[in-house]
mmCIF file of C-alpha atoms in Angstrom:
data_model
loop_
_atom_site.group_PDB
_atom_site.id
_atom_site.type_symbol
_atom_site.label_atom_id
_atom_site.label_comp_id
_atom_site.label_asym_id
_atom_site.label_seq_id
_atom_site.Cartn_x
_atom_site.Cartn_y
_atom_site.Cartn_z
ATOM 1 C CA ASN A 1 -65.829 -84.473 -12.673
ATOM 2 C CA ALA A 2 -65.460 -82.844 -15.945
ATOM 3 C CA GLY A 3 -62.947 -80.107 -15.464
ATOM 4 C CA VAL A 4 -62.246 -78.413 -18.661
ATOM 5 C CA THR A 5 -64.176 -79.312 -21.497
ATOM 6 C CA GLN A 6 -63.307 -77.814 -25.020
ATOM 7 C CA THR A 7 -65.525 -78.520 -28.386
ATOM 8 C CA PRO A 8 -64.822 -79.313 -31.082
ATOM 9 C CA LYS A 9 -61.420 -81.544 -30.623
ATOM 10 C CA PHE A 10 -60.817 -81.175 -34.526
ATOM 11 C CA GLN A 11 -62.166 -78.441 -36.907
ATOM 12 C CA VAL A 12 -61.517 -77.313 -40.774
ATOM 13 C CA LEU A 13 -62.392 -73.977 -41.950
ATOM 14 C CA LYS A 14 -62.198 -72.628 -45.222
ATOM 15 C CA THR A 15 -60.500 -69.011 -45.285
ATOM 16 C CA GLY A 16 -63.077 -66.076 -44.417
ATOM 17 C CA GLN A 17 -65.426 -68.425 -42.348
ATOM 18 C CA SER A 18 -66.441 -68.145 -38.884
ATOM 19 C CA MET A 19 -66.760 -70.471 -35.971
ATOM 20 C CA THR A 20 -66.571 -70.515 -32.293
ATOM 21 C CA LEU A 21 -64.599 -72.584 -30.097
ATOM 22 C CA GLN A 22 -66.405 -73.623 -27.092
ATOM 23 C CA CYS A 23 -65.057 -73.920 -23.546
ATOM 24 C CA ALA A 24 -66.561 -75.033 -20.134
ATOM 25 C CA GLN A 25 -65.409 -75.284 -16.577
ATOM 26 C CA ASP A 26 -67.111 -77.068 -13.888
ATOM 27 C CA MET A 27 -64.915 -75.991 -11.031
ATOM 28 C CA ASN A 28 -66.544 -72.498 -10.225
ATOM 29 C CA HIS A 29 -62.913 -70.907 -11.401
ATOM 30 C CA GLU A 30 -63.119 -67.198 -11.595
ATOM 31 C CA TYR A 31 -60.055 -66.763 -14.398
ATOM 32 C CA MET A 32 -60.255 -68.211 -17.827
ATOM 33 C CA SER A 33 -58.146 -67.817 -20.642
ATOM 34 C CA TRP A 34 -57.649 -69.088 -24.090
ATOM 35 C CA TYR A 35 -54.082 -69.868 -25.402
ATOM 36 C CA ARG A 36 -52.966 -70.722 -28.941
ATOM 37 C CA GLN A 37 -49.988 -73.279 -29.414
ATOM 38 C CA ASP A 38 -47.828 -73.330 -32.493
ATOM 39 C CA PRO A 39 -44.720 -75.126 -33.155
ATOM 40 C CA GLY A 40 -41.505 -73.200 -32.113
ATOM 41 C CA MET A 41 -43.604 -70.136 -30.690
ATOM 42 C CA GLY A 42 -44.813 -71.861 -27.364
ATOM 43 C CA LEU A 43 -48.142 -71.059 -25.848
ATOM 44 C CA ARG A 44 -49.304 -67.568 -26.365
ATOM 45 C CA LEU A 45 -52.262 -65.854 -24.477
ATOM 46 C CA ILE A 46 -55.397 -64.753 -26.964
ATOM 47 C CA HIS A 47 -57.727 -63.515 -24.514
ATOM 48 C CA TYR A 48 -58.499 -63.903 -20.790
ATOM 49 C CA SER A 49 -61.042 -63.161 -18.282
ATOM 50 C CA VAL A 50 -61.151 -62.618 -14.613
ATOM 51 C CA GLY A 51 -64.772 -63.122 -14.031
ATOM 52 C CA ALA A 52 -68.204 -63.352 -15.710
ATOM 53 C CA GLY A 53 -68.310 -59.975 -17.822
ATOM 54 C CA ILE A 54 -64.958 -59.261 -17.570
ATOM 55 C CA THR A 55 -62.608 -59.904 -20.726
ATOM 56 C CA ASP A 56 -59.129 -58.555 -21.827
ATOM 57 C CA GLN A 57 -56.619 -59.000 -24.422
ATOM 58 C CA GLY A 58 -53.913 -61.296 -23.912
ATOM 59 C CA LYS A 59 -50.478 -61.185 -26.545
ATOM 60 C CA VAL A 60 -52.267 -62.255 -29.944
ATOM 61 C CA PRO A 61 -55.806 -61.158 -29.711
ATOM 62 C CA ASN A 62 -56.050 -59.902 -33.576
ATOM 63 C CA GLY A 63 -59.059 -61.893 -35.017
ATOM 64 C CA TYR A 64 -60.604 -63.296 -32.144
ATOM 65 C CA ASN A 65 -63.309 -62.285 -30.186
ATOM 66 C CA VAL A 66 -64.416 -63.277 -26.731
ATOM 67 C CA SER A 67 -67.288 -62.784 -23.916
ATOM 68 C CA ARG A 68 -67.771 -64.453 -20.646
ATOM 69 C CA SER A 69 -71.556 -64.034 -19.993
ATOM 70 C CA THR A 70 -71.542 -66.830 -16.962
ATOM 71 C CA THR A 71 -68.482 -68.256 -14.787
ATOM 72 C CA GLU A 72 -68.679 -71.585 -16.501
ATOM 73 C CA ASP A 73 -68.363 -70.423 -20.176
ATOM 74 C CA PHE A 74 -65.890 -68.605 -22.042
ATOM 75 C CA PRO A 75 -66.216 -69.190 -26.125
ATOM 76 C CA LEU A 76 -63.680 -68.033 -28.682
ATOM 77 C CA ARG A 77 -64.883 -66.675 -31.589
ATOM 78 C CA LEU A 78 -63.330 -66.673 -34.926
ATOM 79 C CA LEU A 79 -64.600 -63.634 -36.789
ATOM 80 C CA SER A 80 -63.050 -64.520 -40.493
ATOM 81 C CA ALA A 81 -60.764 -67.251 -40.595
ATOM 82 C CA ALA A 82 -57.394 -66.801 -42.024
ATOM 83 C CA PRO A 83 -54.502 -69.802 -42.674
ATOM 84 C CA SER A 84 -52.269 -68.112 -39.868
ATOM 85 C CA GLN A 85 -54.942 -68.848 -37.449
ATOM 86 C CA THR A 86 -53.969 -72.696 -38.141
ATOM 87 C CA SER A 87 -53.145 -73.849 -34.652
ATOM 88 C CA VAL A 88 -53.827 -76.245 -31.559
ATOM 89 C CA TYR A 89 -55.984 -73.808 -29.326
ATOM 90 C CA PHE A 90 -56.419 -74.425 -25.516
ATOM 91 C CA CYS A 91 -58.588 -73.134 -22.759
ATOM 92 C CA ALA A 92 -57.529 -72.758 -19.347
ATOM 93 C CA SER A 93 -59.046 -71.839 -16.072
ATOM 94 C CA SER A 94 -57.858 -71.299 -12.631
ATOM 95 C CA TYR A 95 -58.429 -70.597 -8.893
ATOM 96 C CA SER A 96 -57.511 -66.815 -7.868
ATOM 97 C CA TRP A 97 -54.068 -68.359 -6.294
ATOM 98 C CA GLY A 98 -53.093 -69.574 -9.902
ATOM 99 C CA TRP A 99 -53.592 -73.549 -9.802
ATOM 100 C CA ALA A 100 -54.674 -73.818 -13.790
ATOM 101 C CA PHE A 101 -56.189 -76.552 -15.452
ATOM 102 C CA PHE A 102 -56.273 -77.153 -19.012
ATOM 103 C CA GLY A 103 -58.582 -78.483 -21.687
ATOM 104 C CA GLN A 104 -57.562 -81.279 -24.259
ATOM 105 C CA GLY A 105 -57.487 -78.831 -26.841
ATOM 106 C CA THR A 106 -59.154 -78.000 -30.665
ATOM 107 C CA ARG A 107 -56.777 -78.419 -33.426
ATOM 108 C CA LEU A 108 -57.910 -76.122 -36.043
ATOM 109 C CA THR A 109 -56.833 -76.116 -39.800
ATOM 110 C CA VAL A 110 -57.771 -73.279 -42.013
ATOM 111 C CA VAL A 111 -57.577 -74.045 -45.844
ATOM 112 C CA LYS B 1 -41.551 -57.647 -20.031
ATOM 113 C CA GLN B 2 -41.430 -61.337 -18.678
ATOM 114 C CA GLU B 3 -39.607 -63.768 -21.049
ATOM 115 C CA VAL B 4 -39.332 -67.488 -20.292
ATOM 116 C CA THR B 5 -36.740 -69.660 -21.256
ATOM 117 C CA GLN B 6 -36.320 -73.557 -21.142
ATOM 118 C CA ILE B 7 -33.098 -75.346 -21.711
ATOM 119 C CA PRO B 8 -32.409 -77.901 -23.174
ATOM 120 C CA ALA B 9 -35.125 -78.065 -26.010
ATOM 121 C CA ALA B 10 -34.922 -81.632 -26.035
ATOM 122 C CA LEU B 11 -33.326 -84.353 -23.920
ATOM 123 C CA SER B 12 -32.581 -88.253 -24.115
ATOM 124 C CA VAL B 13 -31.672 -90.321 -21.600
ATOM 125 C CA PRO B 14 -31.801 -93.714 -20.388
ATOM 126 C CA GLU B 15 -34.451 -95.576 -18.046
ATOM 127 C CA GLY B 16 -33.289 -95.098 -14.271
ATOM 128 C CA GLU B 17 -31.212 -91.474 -14.591
ATOM 129 C CA ASN B 18 -31.903 -88.714 -12.612
ATOM 130 C CA LEU B 19 -32.295 -85.651 -14.660
ATOM 131 C CA VAL B 20 -32.590 -81.934 -14.274
ATOM 132 C CA LEU B 21 -34.803 -79.632 -16.666
ATOM 133 C CA ASN B 22 -34.161 -75.969 -16.493
ATOM 134 C CA CYS B 23 -36.502 -72.693 -16.559
ATOM 135 C CA SER B 24 -35.383 -69.215 -16.399
ATOM 136 C CA PHE B 25 -37.405 -65.840 -16.150
ATOM 137 C CA THR B 26 -36.383 -62.363 -16.435
ATOM 138 C CA ASP B 27 -38.525 -61.037 -14.203
ATOM 139 C CA SER B 28 -38.472 -62.062 -10.632
ATOM 140 C CA ALA B 29 -41.802 -60.373 -9.737
ATOM 141 C CA ILE B 30 -43.968 -63.273 -10.178
ATOM 142 C CA TYR B 31 -47.153 -64.824 -8.206
ATOM 143 C CA ASN B 32 -45.733 -68.459 -8.610
ATOM 144 C CA LEU B 33 -44.086 -70.701 -11.037
ATOM 145 C CA GLN B 34 -46.168 -74.037 -12.660
ATOM 146 C CA TRP B 35 -44.336 -76.945 -14.244
ATOM 147 C CA PHE B 36 -47.124 -78.786 -16.872
ATOM 148 C CA ARG B 37 -46.611 -82.069 -18.658
ATOM 149 C CA GLN B 38 -47.905 -82.245 -22.279
ATOM 150 C CA ASP B 39 -48.126 -85.647 -23.947
ATOM 151 C CA PRO B 40 -48.435 -85.602 -27.888
ATOM 152 C CA GLY B 41 -51.560 -84.466 -29.111
ATOM 153 C CA LYS B 42 -53.114 -84.035 -25.704
ATOM 154 C CA GLY B 43 -53.681 -80.791 -23.182
ATOM 155 C CA LEU B 44 -51.220 -79.667 -20.195
ATOM 156 C CA THR B 45 -51.593 -81.413 -17.098
ATOM 157 C CA SER B 46 -50.046 -79.691 -14.241
ATOM 158 C CA LEU B 47 -47.491 -81.307 -12.197
ATOM 159 C CA LEU B 48 -46.124 -79.045 -9.309
ATOM 160 C CA LEU B 49 -47.025 -75.437 -8.409
ATOM 161 C CA ILE B 50 -44.536 -73.314 -6.415
ATOM 162 C CA GLN B 51 -45.656 -70.042 -5.011
ATOM 163 C CA SER B 52 -43.205 -67.143 -4.987
ATOM 164 C CA SER B 53 -42.670 -67.292 -1.041
ATOM 165 C CA GLN B 54 -41.708 -71.119 -1.279
ATOM 166 C CA ARG B 55 -38.564 -72.843 -2.699
ATOM 167 C CA GLU B 56 -39.553 -75.941 -3.535
ATOM 168 C CA GLN B 57 -42.607 -78.395 -3.833
ATOM 169 C CA THR B 58 -42.301 -81.939 -4.349
ATOM 170 C CA SER B 59 -44.619 -84.736 -5.685
ATOM 171 C CA GLY B 60 -43.478 -88.669 -5.871
ATOM 172 C CA ARG B 61 -40.408 -88.724 -8.119
ATOM 173 C CA LEU B 62 -40.752 -84.982 -9.057
ATOM 174 C CA ASN B 63 -39.167 -81.904 -7.252
ATOM 175 C CA ALA B 64 -39.339 -78.336 -8.278
ATOM 176 C CA SER B 65 -37.110 -75.830 -6.896
ATOM 177 C CA LEU B 66 -37.450 -72.081 -7.047
ATOM 178 C CA ASP B 67 -34.831 -69.207 -6.763
ATOM 179 C CA LYS B 68 -36.547 -65.850 -7.469
ATOM 180 C CA SER B 69 -33.183 -63.745 -7.086
ATOM 181 C CA SER B 70 -31.865 -65.407 -9.759
ATOM 182 C CA GLY B 71 -34.854 -66.114 -12.209
ATOM 183 C CA ARG B 72 -34.246 -70.016 -12.590
ATOM 184 C CA SER B 73 -36.296 -72.878 -11.437
ATOM 185 C CA THR B 74 -35.246 -76.739 -12.060
ATOM 186 C CA LEU B 75 -37.511 -79.617 -11.994
ATOM 187 C CA TYR B 76 -35.576 -82.949 -10.775
ATOM 188 C CA ILE B 77 -37.214 -85.878 -12.058
ATOM 189 C CA ALA B 78 -35.682 -88.888 -10.235
ATOM 190 C CA ALA B 79 -35.255 -92.828 -11.306
ATOM 191 C CA SER B 80 -36.805 -91.847 -14.753
ATOM 192 C CA GLN B 81 -38.884 -94.037 -16.273
ATOM 193 C CA PRO B 82 -40.049 -94.372 -20.219
ATOM 194 C CA GLY B 83 -43.525 -93.202 -19.075
ATOM 195 C CA ASP B 84 -41.988 -89.818 -18.364
ATOM 196 C CA SER B 85 -41.566 -89.374 -22.043
ATOM 197 C CA ALA B 86 -43.349 -86.202 -22.667
ATOM 198 C CA THR B 87 -42.976 -82.384 -23.085
ATOM 199 C CA TYR B 88 -42.577 -80.266 -19.632
ATOM 200 C CA LEU B 89 -43.413 -76.769 -19.955
ATOM 201 C CA CYS B 90 -42.735 -74.441 -17.274
ATOM 202 C CA ALA B 91 -44.995 -71.103 -17.014
ATOM 203 C CA VAL B 92 -45.161 -68.034 -14.381
ATOM 204 C CA LEU B 93 -47.919 -66.072 -13.273
ATOM 205 C CA ARG B 94 -46.995 -62.349 -12.873
ATOM 206 C CA SER B 95 -47.659 -60.597 -9.771
ATOM 207 C CA GLY B 96 -51.283 -59.141 -9.578
ATOM 208 C CA ASN B 97 -52.096 -62.345 -10.638
ATOM 209 C CA THR B 98 -54.678 -62.257 -13.537
ATOM 210 C CA GLY B 99 -54.439 -65.935 -14.739
ATOM 211 C CA LYS B 100 -52.082 -65.050 -17.594
ATOM 212 C CA LEU B 101 -49.489 -67.348 -17.642
ATOM 213 C CA ILE B 102 -46.375 -66.819 -19.419
ATOM 214 C CA PHE B 103 -44.958 -70.046 -20.973
ATOM 215 C CA GLY B 104 -41.320 -71.296 -21.965
ATOM 216 C CA GLN B 105 -41.230 -73.369 -25.156
ATOM 217 C CA GLY B 106 -40.944 -76.772 -23.385
ATOM 218 C CA THR B 107 -38.429 -79.564 -22.928
ATOM 219 C CA THR B 108 -38.847 -82.838 -24.999
ATOM 220 C CA LEU B 109 -37.788 -85.681 -23.157
ATOM 221 C CA GLN B 110 -37.323 -89.100 -23.989
ATOM 222 C CA VAL B 111 -36.454 -91.750 -21.765
ATOM 223 C CA LYS B 112 -35.324 -94.935 -23.475
ATOM 224 C CA PRO B 113 -35.807 -98.587 -21.915
#
């Protein structure tokens, strides 16, 4: 009964490094998405997917890449980390009718 | 362009009070509206979901209403308790339902014993 699992929970990166934030769900949801949460900005959509092999950009996609090869997994890649990407990242999955489940978040610091 | 606003940004009440949190949205073409709870340093927990065809949903001491025509939703918490202290977020899912939620910035609630 895991729900949405995100790894790692915490990460510190140096500017220019790359990394992948992992997200997995075990509810067979079609829709998965990535958000970032920043003070005063709320949660903003980075990328989303409506099924395996289908992804699209959200409101703040620059500097991030996604792919969805399976229903269960939706990794988020930071191509070349910048201090502006310091944030808390949340992965979510949902049924087609919209009830959303969120992971516990990844707290990322870029120095 | 859909925008979601929550007022107030913060609220402090004594234990036992009934309270109302407000959420407004600019585009009435929504699929549903969800209320979430977020504890400090934690993820989001879904509280209530109201489909666009519904007027309200209830779960225990929580009641959420939806008025699409005026672009407003309220979350009513009855007999508040210190354990209700958290940030409450509302989010709308636009018509077309691509799983893309648009969030308000939240109301941080403190319930004092």
